[in-house]
CSV table of N, CA and C and ligand atoms in Angstrom, one decimal:
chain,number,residue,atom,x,y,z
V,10,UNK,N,6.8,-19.7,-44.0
V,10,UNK,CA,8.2,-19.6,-44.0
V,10,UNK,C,8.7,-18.2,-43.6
V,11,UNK,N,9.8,-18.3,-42.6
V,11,UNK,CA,10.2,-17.0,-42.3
V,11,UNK,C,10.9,-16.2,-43.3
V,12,UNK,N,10.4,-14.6,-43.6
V,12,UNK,CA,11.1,-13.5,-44.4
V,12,UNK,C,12.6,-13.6,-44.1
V,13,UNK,N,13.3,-13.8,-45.5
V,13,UNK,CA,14.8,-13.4,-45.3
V,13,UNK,C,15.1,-11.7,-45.6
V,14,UNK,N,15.9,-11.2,-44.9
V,14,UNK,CA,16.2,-10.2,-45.1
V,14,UNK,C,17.5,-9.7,-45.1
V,15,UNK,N,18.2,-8.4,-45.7
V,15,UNK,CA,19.3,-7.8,-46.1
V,15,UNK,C,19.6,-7.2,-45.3
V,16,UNK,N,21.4,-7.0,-44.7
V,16,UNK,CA,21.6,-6.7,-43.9
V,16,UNK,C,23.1,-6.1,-44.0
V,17,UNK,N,24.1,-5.7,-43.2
V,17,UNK,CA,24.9,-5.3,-43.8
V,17,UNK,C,25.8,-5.9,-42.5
V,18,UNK,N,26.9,-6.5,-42.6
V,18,UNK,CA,28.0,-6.9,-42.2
V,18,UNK,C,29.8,-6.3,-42.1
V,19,UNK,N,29.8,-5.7,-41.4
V,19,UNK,CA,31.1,-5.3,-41.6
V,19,UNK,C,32.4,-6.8,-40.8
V,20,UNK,N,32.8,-6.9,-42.0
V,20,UNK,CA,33.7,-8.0,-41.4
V,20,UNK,C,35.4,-8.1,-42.1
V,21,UNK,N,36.4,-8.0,-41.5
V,21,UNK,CA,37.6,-7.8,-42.1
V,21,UNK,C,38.0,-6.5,-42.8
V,22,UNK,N,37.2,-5.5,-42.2
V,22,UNK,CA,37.1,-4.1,-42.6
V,22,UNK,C,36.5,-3.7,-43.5
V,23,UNK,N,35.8,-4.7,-44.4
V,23,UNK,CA,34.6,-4.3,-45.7
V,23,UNK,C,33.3,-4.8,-44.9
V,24,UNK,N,32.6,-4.0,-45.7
V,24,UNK,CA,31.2,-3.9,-45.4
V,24,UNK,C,30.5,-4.7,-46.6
V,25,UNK,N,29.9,-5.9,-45.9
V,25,UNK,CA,29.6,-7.0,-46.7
V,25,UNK,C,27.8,-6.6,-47.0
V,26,UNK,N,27.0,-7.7,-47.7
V,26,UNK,CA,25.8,-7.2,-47.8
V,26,UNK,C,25.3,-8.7,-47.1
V,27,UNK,N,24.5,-9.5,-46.4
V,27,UNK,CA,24.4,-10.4,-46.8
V,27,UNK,C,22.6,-11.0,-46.3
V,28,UNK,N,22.1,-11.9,-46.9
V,28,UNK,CA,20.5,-12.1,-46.8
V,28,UNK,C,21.0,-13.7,-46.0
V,29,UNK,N,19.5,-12.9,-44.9
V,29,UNK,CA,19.9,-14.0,-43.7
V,29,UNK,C,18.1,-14.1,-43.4
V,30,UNK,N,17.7,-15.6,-42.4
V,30,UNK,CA,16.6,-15.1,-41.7
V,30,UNK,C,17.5,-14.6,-40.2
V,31,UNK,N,15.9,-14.0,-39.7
V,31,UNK,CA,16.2,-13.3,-38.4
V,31,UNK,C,17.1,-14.1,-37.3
V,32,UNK,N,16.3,-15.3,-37.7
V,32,UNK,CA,17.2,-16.6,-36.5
V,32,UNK,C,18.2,-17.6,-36.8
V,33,UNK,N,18.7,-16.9,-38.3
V,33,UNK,CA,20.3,-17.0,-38.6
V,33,UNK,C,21.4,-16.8,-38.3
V,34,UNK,N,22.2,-18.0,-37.4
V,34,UNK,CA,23.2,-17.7,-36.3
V,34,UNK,C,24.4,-17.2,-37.5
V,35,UNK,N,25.5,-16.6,-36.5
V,35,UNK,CA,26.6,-15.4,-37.5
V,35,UNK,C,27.1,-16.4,-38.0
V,36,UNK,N,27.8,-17.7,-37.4
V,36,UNK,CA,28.2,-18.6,-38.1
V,36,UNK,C,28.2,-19.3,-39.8
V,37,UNK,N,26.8,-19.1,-39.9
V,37,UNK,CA,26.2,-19.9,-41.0
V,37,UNK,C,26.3,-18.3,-42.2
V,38,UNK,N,26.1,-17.5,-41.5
V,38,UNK,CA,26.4,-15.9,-42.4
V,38,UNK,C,27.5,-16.3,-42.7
V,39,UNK,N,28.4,-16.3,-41.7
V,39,UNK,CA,30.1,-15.9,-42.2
V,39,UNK,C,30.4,-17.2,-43.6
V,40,UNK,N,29.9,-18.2,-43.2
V,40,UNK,CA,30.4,-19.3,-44.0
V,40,UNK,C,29.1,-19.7,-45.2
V,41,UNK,N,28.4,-19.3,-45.3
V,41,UNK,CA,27.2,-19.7,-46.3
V,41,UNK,C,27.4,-18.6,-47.4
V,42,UNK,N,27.2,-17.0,-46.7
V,42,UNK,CA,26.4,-16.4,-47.4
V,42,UNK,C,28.2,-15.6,-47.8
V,43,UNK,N,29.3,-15.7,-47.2
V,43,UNK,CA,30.2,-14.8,-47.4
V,43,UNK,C,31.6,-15.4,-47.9
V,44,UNK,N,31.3,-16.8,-47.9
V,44,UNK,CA,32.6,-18.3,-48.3
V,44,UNK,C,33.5,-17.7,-47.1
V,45,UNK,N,33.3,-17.3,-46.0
V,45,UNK,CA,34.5,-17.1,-44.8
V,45,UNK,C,34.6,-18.6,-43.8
V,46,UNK,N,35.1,-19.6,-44.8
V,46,UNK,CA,34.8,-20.9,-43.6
V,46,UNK,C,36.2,-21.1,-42.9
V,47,UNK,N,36.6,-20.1,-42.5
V,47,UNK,CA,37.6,-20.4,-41.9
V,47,UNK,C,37.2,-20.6,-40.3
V,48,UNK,N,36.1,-20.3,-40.0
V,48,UNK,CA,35.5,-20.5,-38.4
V,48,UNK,C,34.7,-21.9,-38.6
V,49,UNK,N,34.5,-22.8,-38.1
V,49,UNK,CA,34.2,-24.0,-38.3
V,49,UNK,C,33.3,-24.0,-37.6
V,50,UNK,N,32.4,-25.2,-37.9
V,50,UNK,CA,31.2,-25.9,-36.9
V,50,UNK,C,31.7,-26.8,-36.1
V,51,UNK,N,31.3,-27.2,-34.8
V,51,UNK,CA,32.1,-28.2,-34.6
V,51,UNK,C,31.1,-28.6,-33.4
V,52,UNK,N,31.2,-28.0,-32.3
V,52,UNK,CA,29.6,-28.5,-31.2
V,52,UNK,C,28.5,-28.3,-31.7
V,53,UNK,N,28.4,-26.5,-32.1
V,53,UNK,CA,26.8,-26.1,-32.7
V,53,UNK,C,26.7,-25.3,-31.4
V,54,UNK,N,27.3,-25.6,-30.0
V,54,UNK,CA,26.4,-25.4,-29.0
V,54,UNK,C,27.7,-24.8,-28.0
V,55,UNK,N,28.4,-24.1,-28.1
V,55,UNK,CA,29.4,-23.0,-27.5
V,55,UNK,C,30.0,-23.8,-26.4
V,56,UNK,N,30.6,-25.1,-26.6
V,56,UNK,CA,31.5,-25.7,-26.1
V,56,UNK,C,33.1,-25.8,-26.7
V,57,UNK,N,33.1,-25.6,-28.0
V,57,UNK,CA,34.1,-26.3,-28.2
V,57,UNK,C,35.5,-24.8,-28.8
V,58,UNK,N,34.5,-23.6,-29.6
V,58,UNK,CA,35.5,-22.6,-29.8
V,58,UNK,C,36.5,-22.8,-31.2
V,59,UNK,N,35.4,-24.0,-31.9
V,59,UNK,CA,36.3,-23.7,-33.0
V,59,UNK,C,35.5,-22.8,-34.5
V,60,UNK,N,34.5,-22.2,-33.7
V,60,UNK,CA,33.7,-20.8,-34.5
V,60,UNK,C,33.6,-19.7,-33.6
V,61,UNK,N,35.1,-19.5,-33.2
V,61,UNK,CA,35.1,-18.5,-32.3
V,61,UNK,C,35.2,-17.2,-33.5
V,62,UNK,N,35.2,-16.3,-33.6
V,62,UNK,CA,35.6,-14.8,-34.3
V,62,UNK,C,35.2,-13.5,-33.0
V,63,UNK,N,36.1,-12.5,-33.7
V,63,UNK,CA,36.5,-11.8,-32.9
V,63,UNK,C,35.0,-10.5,-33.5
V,64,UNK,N,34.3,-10.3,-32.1
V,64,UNK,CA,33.3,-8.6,-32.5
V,64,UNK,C,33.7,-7.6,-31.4
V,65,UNK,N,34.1,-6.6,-32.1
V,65,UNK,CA,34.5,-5.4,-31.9
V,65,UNK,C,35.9,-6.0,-30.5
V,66,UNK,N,36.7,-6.4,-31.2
V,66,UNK,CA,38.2,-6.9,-29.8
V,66,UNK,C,37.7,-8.0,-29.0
V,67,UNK,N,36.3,-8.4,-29.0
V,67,UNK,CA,35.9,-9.4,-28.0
V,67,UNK,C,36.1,-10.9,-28.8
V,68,UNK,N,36.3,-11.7,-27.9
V,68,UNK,CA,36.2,-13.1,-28.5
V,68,UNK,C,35.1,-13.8,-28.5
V,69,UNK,N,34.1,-14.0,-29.9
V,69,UNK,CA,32.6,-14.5,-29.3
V,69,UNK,C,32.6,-16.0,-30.0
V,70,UNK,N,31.4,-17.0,-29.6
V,70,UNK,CA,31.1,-18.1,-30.6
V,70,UNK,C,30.4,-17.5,-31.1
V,71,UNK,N,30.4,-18.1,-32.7
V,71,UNK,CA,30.1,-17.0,-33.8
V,71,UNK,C,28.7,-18.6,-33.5
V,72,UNK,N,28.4,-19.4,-33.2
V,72,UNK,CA,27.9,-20.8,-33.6
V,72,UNK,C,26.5,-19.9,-32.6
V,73,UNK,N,26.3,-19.3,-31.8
V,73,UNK,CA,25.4,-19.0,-30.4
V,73,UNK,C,25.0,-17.8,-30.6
V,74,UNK,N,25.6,-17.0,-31.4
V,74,UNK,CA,25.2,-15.3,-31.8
V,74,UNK,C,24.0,-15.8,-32.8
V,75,UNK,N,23.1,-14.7,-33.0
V,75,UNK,CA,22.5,-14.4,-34.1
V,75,UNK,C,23.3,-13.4,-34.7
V,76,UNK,N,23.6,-13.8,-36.6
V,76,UNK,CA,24.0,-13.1,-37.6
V,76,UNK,C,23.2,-11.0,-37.0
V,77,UNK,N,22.0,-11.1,-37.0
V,77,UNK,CA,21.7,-9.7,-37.0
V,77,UNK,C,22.3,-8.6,-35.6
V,78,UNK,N,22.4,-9.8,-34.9
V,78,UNK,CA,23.6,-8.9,-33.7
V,78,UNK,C,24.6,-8.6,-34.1
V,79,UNK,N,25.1,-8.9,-35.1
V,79,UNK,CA,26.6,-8.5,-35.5
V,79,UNK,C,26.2,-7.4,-36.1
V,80,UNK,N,25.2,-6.6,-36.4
V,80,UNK,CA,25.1,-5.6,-37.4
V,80,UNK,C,25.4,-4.4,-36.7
V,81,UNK,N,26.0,-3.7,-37.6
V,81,UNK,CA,26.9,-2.2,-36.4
V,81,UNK,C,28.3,-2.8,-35.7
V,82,UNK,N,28.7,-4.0,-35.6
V,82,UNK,CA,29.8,-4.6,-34.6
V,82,UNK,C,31.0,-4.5,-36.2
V,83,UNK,N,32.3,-4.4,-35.4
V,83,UNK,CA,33.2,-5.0,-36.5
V,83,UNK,C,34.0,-6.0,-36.3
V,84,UNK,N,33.5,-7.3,-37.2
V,84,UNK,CA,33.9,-8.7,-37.0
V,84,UNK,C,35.3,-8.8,-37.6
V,85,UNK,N,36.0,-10.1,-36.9
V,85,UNK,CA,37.1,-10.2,-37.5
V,85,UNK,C,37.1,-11.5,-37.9
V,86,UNK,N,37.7,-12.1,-38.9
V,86,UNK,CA,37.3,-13.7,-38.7
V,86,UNK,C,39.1,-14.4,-38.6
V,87,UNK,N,39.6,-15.5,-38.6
V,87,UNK,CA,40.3,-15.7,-39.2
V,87,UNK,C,41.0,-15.5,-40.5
V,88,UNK,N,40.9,-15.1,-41.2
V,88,UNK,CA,40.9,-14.6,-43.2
V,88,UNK,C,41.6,-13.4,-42.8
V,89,UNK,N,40.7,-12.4,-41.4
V,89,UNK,CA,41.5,-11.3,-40.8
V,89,UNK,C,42.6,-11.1,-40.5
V,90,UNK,N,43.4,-12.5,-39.7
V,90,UNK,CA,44.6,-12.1,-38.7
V,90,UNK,C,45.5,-12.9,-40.0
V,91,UNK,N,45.3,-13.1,-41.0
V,91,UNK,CA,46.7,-14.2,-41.7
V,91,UNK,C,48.1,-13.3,-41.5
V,92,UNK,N,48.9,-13.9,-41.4
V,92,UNK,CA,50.3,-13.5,-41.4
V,92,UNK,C,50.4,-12.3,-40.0
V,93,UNK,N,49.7,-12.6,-38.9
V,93,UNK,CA,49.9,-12.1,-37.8
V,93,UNK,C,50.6,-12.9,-36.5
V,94,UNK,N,51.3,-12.5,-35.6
V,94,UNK,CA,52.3,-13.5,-35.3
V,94,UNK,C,52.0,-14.5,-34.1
V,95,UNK,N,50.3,-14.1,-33.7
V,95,UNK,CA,49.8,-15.5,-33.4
V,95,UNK,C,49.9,-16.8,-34.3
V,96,UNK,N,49.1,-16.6,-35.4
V,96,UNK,CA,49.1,-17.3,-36.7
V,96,UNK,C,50.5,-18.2,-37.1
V,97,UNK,N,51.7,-16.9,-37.1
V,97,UNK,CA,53.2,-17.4,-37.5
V,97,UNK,C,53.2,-18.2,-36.1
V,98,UNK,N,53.2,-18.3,-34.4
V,98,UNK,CA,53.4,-18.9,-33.6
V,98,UNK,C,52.9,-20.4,-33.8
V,99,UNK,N,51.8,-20.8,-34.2
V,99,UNK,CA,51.0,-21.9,-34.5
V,99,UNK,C,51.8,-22.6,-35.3
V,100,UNK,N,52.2,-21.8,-36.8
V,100,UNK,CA,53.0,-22.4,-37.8
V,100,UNK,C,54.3,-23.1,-37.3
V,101,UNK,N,55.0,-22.1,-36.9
V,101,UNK,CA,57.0,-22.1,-36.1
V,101,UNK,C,56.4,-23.6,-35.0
V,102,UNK,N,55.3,-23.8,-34.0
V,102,UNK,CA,55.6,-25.0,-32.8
V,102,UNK,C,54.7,-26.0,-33.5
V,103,UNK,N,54.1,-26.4,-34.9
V,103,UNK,CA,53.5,-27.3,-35.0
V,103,UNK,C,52.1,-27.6,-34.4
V,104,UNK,N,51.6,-26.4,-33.8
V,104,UNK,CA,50.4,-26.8,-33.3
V,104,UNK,C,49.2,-27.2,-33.8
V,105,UNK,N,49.2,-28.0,-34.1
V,105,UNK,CA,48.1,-28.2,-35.1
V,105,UNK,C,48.3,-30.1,-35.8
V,106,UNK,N,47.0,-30.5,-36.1
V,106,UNK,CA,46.9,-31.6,-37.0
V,106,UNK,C,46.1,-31.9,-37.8
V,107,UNK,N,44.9,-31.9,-37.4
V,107,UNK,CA,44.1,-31.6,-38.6
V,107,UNK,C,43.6,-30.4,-38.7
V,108,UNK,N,44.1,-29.5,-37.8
V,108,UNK,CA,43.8,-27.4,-37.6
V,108,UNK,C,42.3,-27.4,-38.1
V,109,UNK,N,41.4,-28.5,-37.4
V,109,UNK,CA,39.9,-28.1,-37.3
V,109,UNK,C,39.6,-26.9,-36.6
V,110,UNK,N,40.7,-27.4,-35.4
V,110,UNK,CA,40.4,-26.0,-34.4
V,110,UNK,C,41.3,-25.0,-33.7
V,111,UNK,N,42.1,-24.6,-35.1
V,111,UNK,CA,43.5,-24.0,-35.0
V,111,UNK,C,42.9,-22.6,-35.2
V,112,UNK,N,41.5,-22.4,-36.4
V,112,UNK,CA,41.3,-20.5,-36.3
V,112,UNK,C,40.4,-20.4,-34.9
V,113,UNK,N,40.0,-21.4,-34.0
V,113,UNK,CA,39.0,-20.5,-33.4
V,113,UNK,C,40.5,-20.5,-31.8
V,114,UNK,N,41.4,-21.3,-31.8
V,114,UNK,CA,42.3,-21.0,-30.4
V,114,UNK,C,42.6,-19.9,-31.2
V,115,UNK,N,44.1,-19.3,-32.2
V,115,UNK,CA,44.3,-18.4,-33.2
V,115,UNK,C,43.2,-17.1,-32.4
V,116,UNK,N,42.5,-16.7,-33.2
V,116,UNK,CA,41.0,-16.0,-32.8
V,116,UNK,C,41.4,-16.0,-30.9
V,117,UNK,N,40.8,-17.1,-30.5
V,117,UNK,CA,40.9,-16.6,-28.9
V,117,UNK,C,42.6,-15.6,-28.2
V,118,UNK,N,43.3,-16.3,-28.8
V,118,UNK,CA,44.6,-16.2,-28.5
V,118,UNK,C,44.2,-14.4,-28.8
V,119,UNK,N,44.8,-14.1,-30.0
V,119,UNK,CA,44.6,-13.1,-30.4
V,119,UNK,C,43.7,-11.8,-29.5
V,120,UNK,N,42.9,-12.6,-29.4
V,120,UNK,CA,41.9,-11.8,-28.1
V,120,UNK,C,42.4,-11.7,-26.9
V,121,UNK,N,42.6,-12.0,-26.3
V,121,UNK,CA,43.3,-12.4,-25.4
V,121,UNK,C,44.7,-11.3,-25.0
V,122,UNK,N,45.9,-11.7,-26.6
V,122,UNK,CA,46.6,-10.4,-26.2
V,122,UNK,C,46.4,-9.2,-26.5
V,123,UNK,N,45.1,-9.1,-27.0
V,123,UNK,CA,44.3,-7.5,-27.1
V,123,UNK,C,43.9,-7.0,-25.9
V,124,UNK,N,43.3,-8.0,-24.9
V,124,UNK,CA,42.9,-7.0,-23.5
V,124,UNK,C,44.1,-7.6,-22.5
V,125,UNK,N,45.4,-8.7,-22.7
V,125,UNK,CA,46.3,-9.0,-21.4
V,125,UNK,C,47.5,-8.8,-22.2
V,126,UNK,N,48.0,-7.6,-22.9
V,126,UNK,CA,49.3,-8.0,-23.3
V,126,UNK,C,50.3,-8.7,-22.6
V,127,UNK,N,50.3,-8.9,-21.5
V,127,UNK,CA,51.1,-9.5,-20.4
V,127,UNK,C,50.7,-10.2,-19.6
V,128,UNK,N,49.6,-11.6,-20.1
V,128,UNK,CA,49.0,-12.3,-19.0
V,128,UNK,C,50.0,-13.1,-18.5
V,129,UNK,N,49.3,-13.5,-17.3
V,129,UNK,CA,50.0,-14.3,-16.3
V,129,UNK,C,49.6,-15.9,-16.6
V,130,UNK,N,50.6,-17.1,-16.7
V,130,UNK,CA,50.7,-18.4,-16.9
V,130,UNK,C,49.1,-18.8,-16.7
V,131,UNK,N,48.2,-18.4,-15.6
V,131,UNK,CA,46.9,-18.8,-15.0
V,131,UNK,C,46.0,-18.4,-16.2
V,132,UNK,N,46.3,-16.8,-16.0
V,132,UNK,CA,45.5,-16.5,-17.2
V,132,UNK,C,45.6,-16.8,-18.8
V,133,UNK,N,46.6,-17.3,-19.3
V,133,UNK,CA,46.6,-18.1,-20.3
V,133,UNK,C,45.7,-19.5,-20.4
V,134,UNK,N,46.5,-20.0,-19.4
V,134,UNK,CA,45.6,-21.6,-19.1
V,134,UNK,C,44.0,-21.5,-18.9
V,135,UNK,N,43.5,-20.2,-18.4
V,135,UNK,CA,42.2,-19.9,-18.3
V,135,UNK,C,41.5,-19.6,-19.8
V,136,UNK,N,42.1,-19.3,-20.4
V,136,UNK,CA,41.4,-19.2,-21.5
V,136,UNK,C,41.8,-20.1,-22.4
V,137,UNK,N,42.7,-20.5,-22.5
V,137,UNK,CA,43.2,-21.4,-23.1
V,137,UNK,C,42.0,-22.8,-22.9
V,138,UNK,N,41.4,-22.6,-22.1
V,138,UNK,CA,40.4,-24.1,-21.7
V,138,UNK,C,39.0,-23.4,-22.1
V,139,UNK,N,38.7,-22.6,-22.9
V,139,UNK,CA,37.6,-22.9,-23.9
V,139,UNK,C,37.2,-22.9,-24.9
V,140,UNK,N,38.4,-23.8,-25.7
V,140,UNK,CA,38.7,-24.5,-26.7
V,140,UNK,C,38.8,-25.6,-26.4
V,141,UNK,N,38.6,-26.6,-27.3
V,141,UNK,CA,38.9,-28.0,-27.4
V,141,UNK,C,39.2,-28.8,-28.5
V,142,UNK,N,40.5,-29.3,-28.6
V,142,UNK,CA,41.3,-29.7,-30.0
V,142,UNK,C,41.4,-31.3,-29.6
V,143,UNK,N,40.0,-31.7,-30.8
V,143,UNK,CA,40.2,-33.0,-30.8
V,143,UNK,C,41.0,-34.1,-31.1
V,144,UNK,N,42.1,-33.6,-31.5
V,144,UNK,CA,43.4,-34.2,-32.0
V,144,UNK,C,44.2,-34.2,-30.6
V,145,UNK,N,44.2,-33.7,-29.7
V,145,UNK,CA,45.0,-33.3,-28.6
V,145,UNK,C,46.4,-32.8,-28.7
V,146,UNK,N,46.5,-32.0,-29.4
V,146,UNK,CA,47.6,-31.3,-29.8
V,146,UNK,C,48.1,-30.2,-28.5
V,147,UNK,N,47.3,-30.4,-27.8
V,147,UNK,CA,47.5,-29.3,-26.4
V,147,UNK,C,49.0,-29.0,-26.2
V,148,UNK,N,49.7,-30.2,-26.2
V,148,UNK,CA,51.1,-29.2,-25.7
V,148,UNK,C,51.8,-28.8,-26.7
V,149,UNK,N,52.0,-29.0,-28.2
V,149,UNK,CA,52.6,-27.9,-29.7
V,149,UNK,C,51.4,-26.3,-29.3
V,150,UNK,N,50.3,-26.6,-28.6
V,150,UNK,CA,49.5,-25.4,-28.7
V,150,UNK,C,49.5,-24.4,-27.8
V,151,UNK,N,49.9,-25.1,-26.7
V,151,UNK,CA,50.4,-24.4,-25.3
V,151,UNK,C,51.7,-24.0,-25.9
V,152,UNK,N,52.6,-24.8,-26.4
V,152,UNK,CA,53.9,-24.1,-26.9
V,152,UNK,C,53.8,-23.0,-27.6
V,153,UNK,N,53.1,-22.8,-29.1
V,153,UNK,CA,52.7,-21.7,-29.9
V,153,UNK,C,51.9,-20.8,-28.9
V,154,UNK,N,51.3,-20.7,-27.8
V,154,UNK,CA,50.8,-19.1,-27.2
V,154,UNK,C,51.9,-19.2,-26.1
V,155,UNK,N,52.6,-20.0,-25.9
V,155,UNK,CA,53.5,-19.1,-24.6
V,155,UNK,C,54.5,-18.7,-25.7
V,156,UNK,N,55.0,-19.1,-26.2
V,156,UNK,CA,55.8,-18.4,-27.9
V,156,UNK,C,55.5,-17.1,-28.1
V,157,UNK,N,54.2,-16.7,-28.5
V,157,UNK,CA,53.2,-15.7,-28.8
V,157,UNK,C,53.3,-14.7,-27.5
V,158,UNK,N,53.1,-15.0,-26.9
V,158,UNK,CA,52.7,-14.3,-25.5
V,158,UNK,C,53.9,-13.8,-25.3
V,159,UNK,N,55.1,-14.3,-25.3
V,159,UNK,CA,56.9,-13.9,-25.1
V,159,UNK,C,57.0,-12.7,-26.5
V,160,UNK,N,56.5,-12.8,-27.2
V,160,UNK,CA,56.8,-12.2,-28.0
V,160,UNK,C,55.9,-10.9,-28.1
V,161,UNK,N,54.5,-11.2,-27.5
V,161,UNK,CA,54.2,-10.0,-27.4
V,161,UNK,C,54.5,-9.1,-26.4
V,162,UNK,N,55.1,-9.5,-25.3
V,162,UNK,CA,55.4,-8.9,-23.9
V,162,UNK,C,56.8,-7.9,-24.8
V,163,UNK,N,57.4,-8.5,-25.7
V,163,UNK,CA,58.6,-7.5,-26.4
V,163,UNK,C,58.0,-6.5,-26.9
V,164,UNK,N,56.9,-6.7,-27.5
V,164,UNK,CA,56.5,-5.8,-28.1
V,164,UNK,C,55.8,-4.6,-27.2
V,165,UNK,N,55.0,-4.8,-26.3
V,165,UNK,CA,54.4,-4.0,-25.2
V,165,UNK,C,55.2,-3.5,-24.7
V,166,UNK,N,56.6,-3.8,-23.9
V,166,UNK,CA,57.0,-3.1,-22.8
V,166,UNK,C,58.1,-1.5,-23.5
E,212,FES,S1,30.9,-24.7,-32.9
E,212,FES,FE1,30.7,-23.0,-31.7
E,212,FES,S2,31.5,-23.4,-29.8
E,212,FES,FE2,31.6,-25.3,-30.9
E,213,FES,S1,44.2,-30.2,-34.5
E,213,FES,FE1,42.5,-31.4,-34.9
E,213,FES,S2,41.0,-30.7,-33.6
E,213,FES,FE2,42.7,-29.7,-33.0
């Protein structure tokens, strides 16, 4: 049986402790060892983006990482961004229905206007398509980031 071992996690700006094996993906950390199930399982296999979280500004599947690569990174999960006005966007256009996969768009989104405060329609839709909301809620969800996006362009310029 493989050694578990102790490791330290910085996630939502605390420094977590948490016992993992070596080939324990971040996913199963965040939500086993830390109750952060706000990132969901949903392929297992980095199709779908609804265990996306944010390491160090980047947008990763948390489902494809190993937990021990996150060590020294600073994670953000969902639990991180509440009451941020991606989040309030989502709420205000209804995007969502069963919101299985409302924190990992949320999460991308978020990413997204961290490196494009001002992306262009293309580059929205580009990122916007590596997620996948089984409910098909696609146009309340396209409405909440062009919402988002308008709002952060106020804010940047
Ligand atoms: S569960 Fe990670 S991409 Fe689908
Ligand atoms: S709202 Fe149900 S999967 Fe997207």
């Amino acid at each position: 049986m493989t050694k578990k071992i102790t490791v330290p996690l910085n996630v939502n700006g605390e420094l977590k402790e948490v016992t993992i094996r070596p080939a324990d993906i971040l996913l199963d950390a965040l939500r086993g060892e830390l109750s952060l199930t706000g990132a969901k399982p949903g392929c297992l296999n980095g199709d779908c983006g609804s265990c996306s979280v944010l390491i160090d500004g980047t947008v990763y599947k948390s489902c494809i990482m190993l937990a021990v690569e996150a060590v020294d990174c600073e994670i953000i999960t969902i639990e991180g961004l509440a009451h941020t006005p991606v989040q309030q966007s989502f709420i205000e256009h209804f995007a969502f229905q069963c919101g299985y996969c409302t924190p990992g768009f949320i999460m991308n989104i978020q990413s997204l206007l961290e490196k494009h405060p001002n992306p262009s329609y293309e580059t929205i839709k580009e990122w916007l398509s590596s997620n996948i909301c089984r409910c098909t809620s696609y146009e309340e969800i396209e409405e909440a980031v062009f919402a988002a996006v308008e709002k952060n362009k106020g804010r940047s310029t």
